[in-house]
PDB file of C-alpha atoms in Angstrom:
ATOM      1  CA  MET A 297     -27.393  33.288 -30.380  1.00  0.00           C
ATOM      2  CA  ASN A 298     -25.091  32.437 -27.463  1.00  0.00           C
ATOM      3  CA  ARG A 299     -26.901  29.131 -26.932  1.00  0.00           C
ATOM      4  CA  LEU A 300     -26.527  28.308 -30.620  1.00  0.00           C
ATOM      5  CA  ILE A 301     -22.796  29.027 -30.486  1.00  0.00           C
ATOM      6  CA  LEU A 302     -22.386  26.896 -27.372  1.00  0.00           C
ATOM      7  CA  ARG A 303     -24.322  24.005 -28.913  1.00  0.00           C
ATOM      8  CA  THR A 304     -22.240  24.256 -32.082  1.00  0.00           C
ATOM      9  CA  LYS A 305     -19.007  24.188 -30.088  1.00  0.00           C
ATOM     10  CA  ALA A 306     -20.209  21.164 -28.128  1.00  0.00           C
ATOM     11  CA  ARG A 307     -21.123  19.306 -31.326  1.00  0.00           C
ATOM     12  CA  LEU A 308     -17.752  20.115 -32.855  1.00  0.00           C
ATOM     13  CA  ARG A 309     -15.988  18.834 -29.742  1.00  0.00           C
ATOM     14  CA  ASP A 310     -18.040  15.627 -29.824  1.00  0.00           C
ATOM     15  CA  ALA A 311     -17.284  15.155 -33.516  1.00  0.00           C
ATOM     16  CA  ALA A 312     -13.579  15.804 -33.035  1.00  0.00           C
ATOM     17  CA  LYS A 313     -13.192  13.527 -30.027  1.00  0.00           C
ATOM     18  CA  PRO A 314     -13.071  10.202 -31.944  1.00  0.00           C
ATOM     19  CA  VAL A 315     -10.502  11.668 -34.334  1.00  0.00           C
ATOM     20  CA  ALA A 316      -8.365  12.892 -31.452  1.00  0.00           C
ATOM     21  CA  GLU A 317      -8.608   9.518 -29.702  1.00  0.00           C
ATOM     22  CA  ILE A 318      -7.565   7.700 -32.862  1.00  0.00           C
ATOM     23  CA  ALA A 319      -4.585  10.036 -33.222  1.00  0.00           C
ATOM     24  CA  VAL A 320      -3.488   9.603 -29.603  1.00  0.00           C
ATOM     25  CA  GLY A 321      -3.966   5.851 -29.821  1.00  0.00           C
ATOM     26  CA  ALA A 322      -1.888   5.664 -32.996  1.00  0.00           C
ATOM     27  CA  LEU A 323       0.809   7.805 -31.413  1.00  0.00           C
ATOM     28  CA  THR A 324       0.896   5.549 -28.347  1.00  0.00           C
ATOM     29  CA  ILE A 325       1.233   2.416 -30.464  1.00  0.00           C
ATOM     30  CA  ALA A 326       3.953   3.992 -32.620  1.00  0.00           C
ATOM     31  CA  LEU A 327       5.875   5.233 -29.589  1.00  0.00           C
ATOM     32  CA  LEU A 328       5.763   1.852 -27.842  1.00  0.00           C
ATOM     33  CA  ARG A 329       6.815  -0.003 -30.977  1.00  0.00           C
ATOM     34  CA  THR A 330       9.604   2.445 -31.776  1.00  0.00           C
ATOM     35  CA  THR A 331      10.971   2.454 -28.242  1.00  0.00           C
ATOM     36  CA  ARG A 332      11.456  -1.318 -28.374  1.00  0.00           C
ATOM     37  CA  PHE A 333      14.067  -0.886 -31.113  1.00  0.00           C
ATOM     38  CA  PHE A 334      16.368   1.156 -28.879  1.00  0.00           C
ATOM     39  CA  ASP A 335      18.576   0.294 -25.942  1.00  0.00           C
ATOM     40  CA  PRO A 336      16.302   0.326 -22.850  1.00  0.00           C
ATOM     41  CA  ASP A 337      18.868   2.001 -20.602  1.00  0.00           C
ATOM     42  CA  LYS A 338      19.711   4.818 -22.997  1.00  0.00           C
ATOM     43  CA  THR A 339      16.041   5.287 -23.786  1.00  0.00           C
ATOM     44  CA  ALA A 340      15.182   5.501 -20.078  1.00  0.00           C
ATOM     45  CA  ASP A 341      17.877   8.166 -19.604  1.00  0.00           C
ATOM     46  CA  PHE A 342      16.525  10.121 -22.573  1.00  0.00           C
ATOM     47  CA  PHE A 343      12.884   9.866 -21.507  1.00  0.00           C
ATOM     48  CA  GLY A 344      13.862  10.968 -18.005  1.00  0.00           C
ATOM     49  CA  ARG A 345      15.505  14.109 -19.364  1.00  0.00           C
ATOM     50  CA  VAL A 346      12.571  14.854 -21.655  1.00  0.00           C
ATOM     51  CA  THR A 347       9.933  14.554 -18.942  1.00  0.00           C
ATOM     52  CA  ARG A 348      12.001  16.677 -16.554  1.00  0.00           C
ATOM     53  CA  PHE A 349      12.078  19.405 -19.205  1.00  0.00           C
ATOM     54  CA  ILE A 350       8.450  19.180 -20.360  1.00  0.00           C
ATOM     55  CA  GLY A 351       6.898  18.265 -17.013  1.00  0.00           C
ATOM     56  CA  ARG A 352       8.136  21.383 -15.255  1.00  0.00           C
ATOM     57  CA  ARG A 353       5.963  23.395 -17.647  1.00  0.00           C
ATOM     58  CA  LEU A 354       2.720  21.495 -17.065  1.00  0.00           C
ATOM     59  CA  ARG A 355      -0.152  22.103 -14.647  1.00  0.00           C
ATOM     60  CA  GLU A 356       0.690  18.843 -12.885  1.00  0.00           C
ATOM     61  CA  ASP A 357       4.016  20.331 -11.808  1.00  0.00           C
ATOM     62  CA  ARG A 358       2.173  22.919  -9.714  1.00  0.00           C
ATOM     63  CA  ILE A 359      -0.054  20.206  -8.234  1.00  0.00           C
ATOM     64  CA  GLY A 360       2.999  18.143  -7.339  1.00  0.00           C
ATOM     65  CA  ARG A 361       4.668  21.129  -5.674  1.00  0.00           C
ATOM     66  CA  GLU A 362       1.565  21.882  -3.601  1.00  0.00           C
ATOM     67  CA  ASN A 363       1.317  18.227  -2.547  1.00  0.00           C
ATOM     68  CA  LEU A 364       4.971  18.125  -1.531  1.00  0.00           C
ATOM     69  CA  LYS A 365       4.730  21.347   0.469  1.00  0.00           C
ATOM     70  CA  ALA A 366       1.717  19.942   2.321  1.00  0.00           C
ATOM     71  CA  ALA A 367       3.446  16.610   3.008  1.00  0.00           C
ATOM     72  CA  PHE A 368       6.869  18.055   3.916  1.00  0.00           C
ATOM     73  CA  PRO A 369       6.379  21.524   5.415  1.00  0.00           C
ATOM     74  CA  GLU A 370       9.840  21.276   6.972  1.00  0.00           C
ATOM     75  CA  LYS A 371      11.639  21.007   3.613  1.00  0.00           C
ATOM     76  CA  SER A 372      13.171  24.021   1.875  1.00  0.00           C
ATOM     77  CA  PRO A 373      11.986  25.211  -1.572  1.00  0.00           C
ATOM     78  CA  GLU A 374      15.210  23.821  -3.030  1.00  0.00           C
ATOM     79  CA  GLU A 375      14.547  20.398  -1.526  1.00  0.00           C
ATOM     80  CA  ILE A 376      10.976  20.418  -2.844  1.00  0.00           C
ATOM     81  CA  GLU A 377      12.178  21.276  -6.351  1.00  0.00           C
ATOM     82  CA  ALA A 378      14.805  18.522  -6.247  1.00  0.00           C
ATOM     83  CA  ILE A 379      12.174  15.963  -5.251  1.00  0.00           C
ATOM     84  CA  LEU A 380       9.815  17.171  -7.965  1.00  0.00           C
ATOM     85  CA  ALA A 381      12.536  16.899 -10.612  1.00  0.00           C
ATOM     86  CA  GLY A 382      13.088  13.322  -9.499  1.00  0.00           C
ATOM     87  CA  VAL A 383       9.348  12.601  -9.800  1.00  0.00           C
ATOM     88  CA  TRP A 384       9.358  13.684 -13.444  1.00  0.00           C
ATOM     89  CA  ASP A 385      12.579  11.772 -14.134  1.00  0.00           C
ATOM     90  CA  ASN A 386      11.098   8.594 -12.642  1.00  0.00           C
ATOM     91  CA  LEU A 387       7.901   8.986 -14.662  1.00  0.00           C
ATOM     92  CA  GLY A 388       9.828   9.331 -17.912  1.00  0.00           C
ATOM     93  CA  ARG A 389      11.914   6.261 -17.148  1.00  0.00           C
ATOM     94  CA  ILE A 390       8.778   4.224 -16.464  1.00  0.00           C
ATOM     95  CA  GLY A 391       7.477   5.213 -19.898  1.00  0.00           C
ATOM     96  CA  ALA A 392      10.635   3.926 -21.565  1.00  0.00           C
ATOM     97  CA  GLU A 393      10.753   0.783 -19.451  1.00  0.00           C
ATOM     98  CA  PHE A 394       7.127  -0.042 -20.204  1.00  0.00           C
ATOM     99  CA  ALA A 395       7.997  -0.841 -23.804  1.00  0.00           C
ATOM    100  CA  HIS A 396      10.534  -3.411 -22.562  1.00  0.00           C
ATOM    101  CA  LEU A 397       8.457  -5.044 -19.825  1.00  0.00           C
ATOM    102  CA  ASP A 398       8.891  -8.505 -21.282  1.00  0.00           C
ATOM    103  CA  HIS A 399      12.593  -8.619 -20.421  1.00  0.00           C
ATOM    104  CA  ILE A 400      13.132  -6.141 -17.573  1.00  0.00           C
ATOM    105  CA  TRP A 401      12.785  -8.853 -14.910  1.00  0.00           C
ATOM    106  CA  ASP A 402      15.946 -10.851 -15.631  1.00  0.00           C
ATOM    107  CA  TYR A 403      16.683 -12.504 -12.282  1.00  0.00           C
ATOM    108  CA  ASP A 404      17.618 -16.145 -12.815  1.00  0.00           C
ATOM    109  CA  LEU A 405      16.612 -18.381  -9.892  1.00  0.00           C
ATOM    110  CA  ASP A 406      18.719 -21.236 -11.216  1.00  0.00           C
ATOM    111  CA  HIS A 407      21.779 -18.999 -11.541  1.00  0.00           C
ATOM    112  CA  PRO A 408      21.471 -16.258  -8.915  1.00  0.00           C
ATOM    113  CA  GLU A 409      25.137 -15.379  -9.375  1.00  0.00           C
ATOM    114  CA  LYS A 410      24.423 -13.982 -12.849  1.00  0.00           C
ATOM    115  CA  PRO A 411      24.304 -10.174 -13.154  1.00  0.00           C
ATOM    116  CA  SER A 412      20.730  -8.890 -12.964  1.00  0.00           C
ATOM    117  CA  ARG A 413      18.747  -5.673 -12.891  1.00  0.00           C
ATOM    118  CA  ILE A 414      16.900  -7.003  -9.854  1.00  0.00           C
ATOM    119  CA  GLU A 415      17.973  -7.481  -6.263  1.00  0.00           C
ATOM    120  CA  PHE A 416      16.032  -8.471  -3.163  1.00  0.00           C
ATOM    121  CA  THR A 417      16.799  -9.382   0.432  1.00  0.00           C
ATOM    122  CA  PRO A 418      16.754 -12.923   1.846  1.00  0.00           C
ATOM    123  CA  ARG A 419      13.714 -11.945   3.930  1.00  0.00           C
ATOM    124  CA  THR A 420      11.786 -10.869   0.825  1.00  0.00           C
ATOM    125  CA  LYS A 421      12.620 -14.187  -0.831  1.00  0.00           C
ATOM    126  CA  GLN A 422      11.487 -16.036   2.306  1.00  0.00           C
ATOM    127  CA  ILE A 423       8.136 -14.226   2.359  1.00  0.00           C
ATOM    128  CA  PHE A 424       7.658 -14.718  -1.381  1.00  0.00           C
ATOM    129  CA  ASP A 425       8.407 -18.438  -1.230  1.00  0.00           C
ATOM    130  CA  ALA A 426       5.948 -18.866   1.641  1.00  0.00           C
ATOM    131  CA  LEU A 427       3.198 -17.032  -0.262  1.00  0.00           C
ATOM    132  CA  ARG A 428       3.824 -19.126  -3.355  1.00  0.00           C
ATOM    133  CA  ASP A 429       3.988 -22.498  -1.640  1.00  0.00           C
ATOM    134  CA  ASP A 430       1.429 -22.351   1.188  1.00  0.00           C
ATOM    135  CA  GLY A 431      -1.553 -23.092  -1.068  1.00  0.00           C
ATOM    136  CA  LYS A 432      -3.491 -20.145   0.346  1.00  0.00           C
ATOM    137  CA  PRO A 433      -4.766 -16.898  -1.168  1.00  0.00           C
ATOM    138  CA  ALA A 434      -3.299 -13.523  -0.243  1.00  0.00           C
ATOM    139  CA  ILE A 435      -3.725  -9.852  -1.115  1.00  0.00           C
ATOM    140  CA  ILE A 436      -0.649  -7.926  -2.217  1.00  0.00           C
ATOM    141  CA  PHE A 437      -0.829  -4.149  -2.461  1.00  0.00           C
ATOM    142  CA  ALA A 438       1.510  -1.703  -4.146  1.00  0.00           C
ATOM    143  CA  SER A 439       1.782   2.042  -4.684  1.00  0.00           C
ATOM    144  CA  HIS A 440       2.914   4.353  -7.482  1.00  0.00           C
ATOM    145  CA  LEU A 441       6.520   4.160  -6.324  1.00  0.00           C
ATOM    146  CA  GLY A 442       9.605   3.409  -8.421  1.00  0.00           C
ATOM    147  CA  ASN A 443       8.357   1.291 -11.316  1.00  0.00           C
ATOM    148  CA  TRP A 444       4.992  -0.081 -10.192  1.00  0.00           C
ATOM    149  CA  GLU A 445       4.587  -2.283 -13.285  1.00  0.00           C
ATOM    150  CA  ILE A 446       7.468  -4.569 -12.305  1.00  0.00           C
ATOM    151  CA  PRO A 447       6.073  -6.520  -9.301  1.00  0.00           C
ATOM    152  CA  ALA A 448       3.703  -8.470 -11.535  1.00  0.00           C
ATOM    153  CA  LEU A 449       6.638  -9.580 -13.693  1.00  0.00           C
ATOM    154  CA  GLY A 450       8.493 -10.989 -10.696  1.00  0.00           C
ATOM    155  CA  ALA A 451       5.399 -12.744  -9.388  1.00  0.00           C
ATOM    156  CA  VAL A 452       4.760 -14.606 -12.621  1.00  0.00           C
ATOM    157  CA  ALA A 453       8.446 -15.272 -13.312  1.00  0.00           C
ATOM    158  CA  HIS A 454       8.753 -17.108  -9.993  1.00  0.00           C
ATOM    159  CA  GLY A 455       5.467 -18.991 -10.013  1.00  0.00           C
ATOM    160  CA  LEU A 456       3.087 -16.839  -7.947  1.00  0.00           C
ATOM    161  CA  ASP A 457      -0.442 -17.185  -9.340  1.00  0.00           C
ATOM    162  CA  CYS A 458      -1.835 -13.641  -9.448  1.00  0.00           C
ATOM    163  CA  ALA A 459      -4.969 -11.774 -10.473  1.00  0.00           C
ATOM    164  CA  ILE A 460      -4.022  -8.132 -10.946  1.00  0.00           C
ATOM    165  CA  LEU A 461      -6.444  -5.220 -10.801  1.00  0.00           C
ATOM    166  CA  PHE A 462      -5.633  -2.520 -13.356  1.00  0.00           C
ATOM    167  CA  ARG A 463      -7.229   0.608 -14.755  1.00  0.00           C
ATOM    168  CA  ARG A 464      -7.778   0.814 -18.499  1.00  0.00           C
ATOM    169  CA  PRO A 465      -6.707   3.930 -20.413  1.00  0.00           C
ATOM    170  CA  ASN A 466      -9.662   6.008 -21.610  1.00  0.00           C
ATOM    171  CA  ILE A 467      -8.583   5.761 -25.247  1.00  0.00           C
ATOM    172  CA  GLU A 468      -9.477   2.395 -26.771  1.00  0.00           C
ATOM    173  CA  ALA A 469      -6.601   2.138 -29.245  1.00  0.00           C
ATOM    174  CA  ALA A 470      -4.048   3.005 -26.577  1.00  0.00           C
ATOM    175  CA  ASP A 471      -5.752   0.540 -24.236  1.00  0.00           C
ATOM    176  CA  ARG A 472      -5.327  -2.308 -26.727  1.00  0.00           C
ATOM    177  CA  ALA A 473      -1.661  -1.511 -27.275  1.00  0.00           C
ATOM    178  CA  ILE A 474      -0.901  -1.259 -23.566  1.00  0.00           C
ATOM    179  CA  GLU A 475      -2.881  -4.387 -22.704  1.00  0.00           C
ATOM    180  CA  ARG A 476      -0.905  -6.396 -25.266  1.00  0.00           C
ATOM    181  CA  ILE A 477       2.299  -5.419 -23.495  1.00  0.00           C
ATOM    182  CA  ARG A 478       0.884  -6.019 -20.012  1.00  0.00           C
ATOM    183  CA  ALA A 479      -0.390  -9.427 -21.052  1.00  0.00           C
ATOM    184  CA  VAL A 480       3.188 -10.667 -21.405  1.00  0.00           C
ATOM    185  CA  LYS A 481       4.142 -12.528 -18.210  1.00  0.00           C
ATOM    186  CA  MET A 482       1.883 -10.440 -15.969  1.00  0.00           C
ATOM    187  CA  GLY A 483      -0.683 -12.933 -14.702  1.00  0.00           C
ATOM    188  CA  THR A 484      -4.463 -12.581 -14.956  1.00  0.00           C
ATOM    189  CA  LEU A 485      -5.459  -8.964 -15.611  1.00  0.00           C
ATOM    190  CA  VAL A 486      -8.748  -7.778 -14.095  1.00  0.00           C
ATOM    191  CA  PRO A 487      -9.919  -4.379 -15.403  1.00  0.00           C
ATOM    192  CA  ALA A 488     -11.311  -1.964 -12.827  1.00  0.00           C
ATOM    193  CA  GLY A 489     -15.090  -1.625 -12.971  1.00  0.00           C
ATOM    194  CA  ARG A 490     -18.323  -2.821 -11.405  1.00  0.00           C
ATOM    195  CA  GLU A 491     -17.487  -6.498 -11.866  1.00  0.00           C
ATOM    196  CA  ALA A 492     -13.917  -6.236 -10.579  1.00  0.00           C
ATOM    197  CA  PRO A 493     -14.643  -6.839  -6.854  1.00  0.00           C
ATOM    198  CA  LEU A 494     -16.597 -10.000  -7.704  1.00  0.00           C
ATOM    199  CA  LYS A 495     -13.847 -11.306  -9.970  1.00  0.00           C
ATOM    200  CA  LEU A 496     -11.182 -10.560  -7.382  1.00  0.00           C
ATOM    201  CA  ALA A 497     -13.181 -12.284  -4.633  1.00  0.00           C
ATOM    202  CA  GLU A 498     -13.601 -15.319  -6.874  1.00  0.00           C
ATOM    203  CA  ALA A 499      -9.841 -15.349  -7.511  1.00  0.00           C
ATOM    204  CA  LEU A 500      -9.186 -15.389  -3.756  1.00  0.00           C
ATOM    205  CA  GLN A 501     -11.702 -18.186  -3.274  1.00  0.00           C
ATOM    206  CA  ARG A 502      -9.806 -20.198  -5.899  1.00  0.00           C
ATOM    207  CA  GLY A 503      -6.612 -19.713  -3.907  1.00  0.00           C
ATOM    208  CA  GLN A 504      -5.079 -17.069  -6.185  1.00  0.00           C
ATOM    209  CA  HIS A 505      -3.185 -14.009  -5.012  1.00  0.00           C
ATOM    210  CA  VAL A 506      -4.835 -10.659  -5.734  1.00  0.00           C
ATOM    211  CA  ALA A 507      -2.652  -7.619  -6.417  1.00  0.00           C
ATOM    212  CA  MET A 508      -3.689  -3.958  -6.600  1.00  0.00           C
ATOM    213  CA  LEU A 509      -2.478  -0.379  -6.331  1.00  0.00           C
ATOM    214  CA  VAL A 510      -3.953   1.317  -3.268  1.00  0.00           C
ATOM    215  CA  ASP A 511      -2.629   4.891  -3.180  1.00  0.00           C
ATOM    216  CA  GLN A 512      -4.994   6.760  -5.502  1.00  0.00           C
ATOM    217  CA  TYR A 513      -7.456   9.300  -4.142  1.00  0.00           C
ATOM    218  CA  MET A 514     -11.060   8.068  -4.301  1.00  0.00           C
ATOM    219  CA  GLY A 515     -13.825  10.603  -3.792  1.00  0.00           C
ATOM    220  CA  ASN A 516     -16.301   8.124  -2.295  1.00  0.00           C
ATOM    221  CA  GLY A 517     -13.659   6.100  -0.471  1.00  0.00           C
ATOM    222  CA  VAL A 518     -13.050   5.755   3.258  1.00  0.00           C
ATOM    223  CA  GLU A 519     -11.336   8.499   5.233  1.00  0.00           C
ATOM    224  CA  VAL A 520      -7.702   7.895   6.185  1.00  0.00           C
ATOM    225  CA  THR A 521      -4.813  10.046   7.351  1.00  0.00           C
ATOM    226  CA  PHE A 522      -1.907  10.462   4.942  1.00  0.00           C
ATOM    227  CA  PHE A 523       1.048  12.687   5.889  1.00  0.00           C
ATOM    228  CA  GLY A 524      -0.978  14.147   8.720  1.00  0.00           C
ATOM    229  CA  ARG A 525      -3.947  15.176   6.584  1.00  0.00           C
ATOM    230  CA  LYS A 526      -7.282  13.555   5.868  1.00  0.00           C
ATOM    231  CA  THR A 527      -7.818  11.972   2.466  1.00  0.00           C
ATOM    232  CA  ARG A 528      -9.893   9.146   1.012  1.00  0.00           C
ATOM    233  CA  ALA A 529      -8.727   5.671   0.058  1.00  0.00           C
ATOM    234  CA  ASN A 530     -10.246   2.949  -2.104  1.00  0.00           C
ATOM    235  CA  PRO A 531     -11.746   0.390   0.331  1.00  0.00           C
ATOM    236  CA  THR A 532     -11.677  -2.559  -2.104  1.00  0.00           C
ATOM    237  CA  LEU A 533      -8.823  -4.325  -0.323  1.00  0.00           C
ATOM    238  CA  ALA A 534     -10.558  -4.281   3.064  1.00  0.00           C
ATOM    239  CA  ARG A 535     -13.911  -5.276   1.591  1.00  0.00           C
ATOM    240  CA  LEU A 536     -12.292  -8.268  -0.079  1.00  0.00           C
ATOM    241  CA  LEU A 537     -10.870  -9.281   3.297  1.00  0.00           C
ATOM    242  CA  ARG A 538     -14.387  -9.314   4.718  1.00  0.00           C
ATOM    243  CA  GLN A 539     -15.304 -11.901   2.092  1.00  0.00           C
ATOM    244  CA  VAL A 540     -12.110 -13.956   2.137  1.00  0.00           C
ATOM    245  CA  GLU A 541      -9.796 -13.512   5.113  1.00  0.00           C
ATOM    246  CA  CYS A 542      -6.201 -14.024   4.064  1.00  0.00           C
ATOM    247  CA  PRO A 543      -2.729 -12.533   4.608  1.00  0.00           C
ATOM    248  CA  VAL A 544      -1.983  -9.018   3.325  1.00  0.00           C
ATOM    249  CA  HIS A 545       1.487  -7.904   2.235  1.00  0.00           C
ATOM    250  CA  GLY A 546       2.839  -4.813   0.521  1.00  0.00           C
ATOM    251  CA  VAL A 547       5.316  -4.841  -2.351  1.00  0.00           C
ATOM    252  CA  ARG A 548       7.466  -2.030  -3.656  1.00  0.00           C
ATOM    253  CA  ILE A 549      10.056  -1.666  -6.389  1.00  0.00           C
ATOM    254  CA  ILE A 550      12.747   0.866  -5.547  1.00  0.00           C
ATOM    255  CA  ARG A 551      14.722   2.437  -8.364  1.00  0.00           C
ATOM    256  CA  LEU A 552      18.489   2.102  -7.852  1.00  0.00           C
ATOM    257  CA  PRO A 553      21.435   3.670  -9.716  1.00  0.00           C
ATOM    258  CA  ASN A 554      22.655   2.136 -12.968  1.00  0.00           C
ATOM    259  CA  HIS A 555      19.194   1.038 -14.155  1.00  0.00           C
ATOM    260  CA  ARG A 556      18.683  -1.472 -11.369  1.00  0.00           C
ATOM    261  CA  PHE A 557      15.805  -2.151  -8.971  1.00  0.00           C
ATOM    262  CA  ARG A 558      15.282  -3.576  -5.503  1.00  0.00           C
ATOM    263  CA  ALA A 559      12.116  -5.578  -4.837  1.00  0.00           C
ATOM    264  CA  GLU A 560      10.787  -5.646  -1.277  1.00  0.00           C
ATOM    265  CA  LEU A 561       7.876  -7.467   0.310  1.00  0.00           C
ATOM    266  CA  SER A 562       6.589  -6.164   3.627  1.00  0.00           C
ATOM    267  CA  GLU A 563       5.802  -8.259   6.641  1.00  0.00           C
ATOM    268  CA  GLU A 564       2.128  -9.205   6.929  1.00  0.00           C
ATOM    269  CA  VAL A 565      -0.100  -6.176   7.505  1.00  0.00           C
ATOM    270  CA  LYS A 566      -2.682  -7.127  10.106  1.00  0.00           C
ATOM    271  CA  PRO A 567      -6.228  -5.868   9.431  1.00  0.00           C
ATOM    272  CA  ALA A 568      -8.074  -3.783  12.000  1.00  0.00           C
ATOM    273  CA  ARG A 569     -11.180  -5.281  13.586  1.00  0.00           C
ATOM    274  CA  ASP A 570     -14.264  -3.836  15.214  1.00  0.00           C
ATOM    275  CA  ALA A 571     -15.702  -4.836  18.605  1.00  0.00           C
ATOM    276  CA  SER A 572     -17.435  -7.852  17.071  1.00  0.00           C
ATOM    277  CA  GLY A 573     -14.222  -9.112  15.480  1.00  0.00           C
ATOM    278  CA  GLN A 574     -15.248  -8.220  11.933  1.00  0.00           C
ATOM    279  CA  ILE A 575     -12.758  -6.588   9.557  1.00  0.00           C
ATOM    280  CA  ASP A 576     -12.918  -2.815  10.095  1.00  0.00           C
ATOM    281  CA  ILE A 577     -12.835  -1.196   6.651  1.00  0.00           C
ATOM    282  CA  GLN A 578     -11.554   2.229   7.661  1.00  0.00           C
ATOM    283  CA  GLY A 579      -9.034   0.908  10.177  1.00  0.00           C
ATOM    284  CA  THR A 580      -7.632  -1.637   7.745  1.00  0.00           C
ATOM    285  CA  MET A 581      -7.209   0.942   4.992  1.00  0.00           C
ATOM    286  CA  GLN A 582      -5.481   3.218   7.497  1.00  0.00           C
ATOM    287  CA  ALA A 583      -3.013   0.415   8.284  1.00  0.00           C
ATOM    288  CA  VAL A 584      -2.307  -0.052   4.574  1.00  0.00           C
ATOM    289  CA  THR A 585      -2.031   3.705   3.992  1.00  0.00           C
ATOM    290  CA  SER A 586       0.473   4.004   6.836  1.00  0.00           C
ATOM    291  CA  VAL A 587       2.709   1.419   5.150  1.00  0.00           C
ATOM    292  CA  VAL A 588       2.555   3.386   1.896  1.00  0.00           C
ATOM    293  CA  GLU A 589       3.386   6.630   3.721  1.00  0.00           C
ATOM    294  CA  GLY A 590       6.459   4.999   5.228  1.00  0.00           C
ATOM    295  CA  TRP A 591       7.615   3.947   1.773  1.00  0.00           C
ATOM    296  CA  VAL A 592       7.060   7.406   0.311  1.00  0.00           C
ATOM    297  CA  ARG A 593       8.937   9.112   3.135  1.00  0.00           C
ATOM    298  CA  GLU A 594      11.979   7.007   2.272  1.00  0.00           C
ATOM    299  CA  TYR A 595      11.866   7.719  -1.476  1.00  0.00           C
ATOM    300  CA  PRO A 596       9.714  10.823  -2.065  1.00  0.00           C
ATOM    301  CA  ASP A 597      11.264  11.498  -5.472  1.00  0.00           C
ATOM    302  CA  GLN A 598      10.077   8.099  -6.747  1.00  0.00           C
ATOM    303  CA  TRP A 599       6.386   8.545  -5.895  1.00  0.00           C
ATOM    304  CA  LEU A 600       3.721  10.023  -8.168  1.00  0.00           C
ATOM    305  CA  TRP A 601       2.876  13.369  -6.552  1.00  0.00           C
ATOM    306  CA  LEU A 602       1.270  14.773  -9.701  1.00  0.00           C
ATOM    307  CA  HIS A 603      -2.403  14.205  -8.824  1.00  0.00           C
ATOM    308  CA  ARG A 604      -4.509  15.713  -6.066  1.00  0.00           C
ATOM    309  CA  ARG A 605      -3.937  13.740  -2.859  1.00  0.00           C
ATOM    310  CA  TRP A 606      -6.073  15.827  -0.519  1.00  0.00           C
ATOM    311  CA  ARG A 607      -9.409  17.393  -1.505  1.00  0.00           C
TER     312      ARG A 607
END
């Protein structure tokens, strides 16, 4: 009898899953379309407040708190809670901004004196111009800091030929809606999967720039140290370097007051090498992870602490 009940429940879940996915997909499409009708700044403020309220009641809030305590044992409970509130606020703002991706990057190269949401240092512009004009491939990594969707907009807006690795949502209808938005001025999108490393290597061989997020935990990844504790990182970046040696730079978008952002490119991150001179996978990913840790230490309330970082 128990087996029959369990089988029945499983069949009901399987039958209900497509309906649930359709509903979530429709809701995603409706939310994205509706958000575009409203002022992006006011919507970002509203979404930030909503996610701060709802997020503090979700399981992910506990995960984020545990992660923050592990990363910053010296911080008081009040400081941890303030950082966590900022994490939820940032996440809500990203949701609102996503619907307006096609006009968030408004920096005008021909008229740099015009008011803009975006600022960057002369050194970042110098590095960017060199990457764009040297005729060589490069790998550019980012993390879930600030608004991590924006770097691709700046790259395309200023002529940097990019192939961007991204992860599809699990729900097909939501995936189609999100991909339509991402396809606007965001370069060549390469979905994560078995064929992704080959496509990215081919892009590098053609002289393109490959961009990817590198700060997600990966169960079968290489071991690195992050905030003093062992975790596992996706080795794709280092494995690509073994196939096509090229410069590696990090990019981050820092959220500023008054709905503005600062874009920063790092200096070249040198890969680690083994005794034979070959790219060392673990050592290179540790170098990249150390850059990300430095970023997060500066702006902990703008990083996505809501998933398990150490397992």
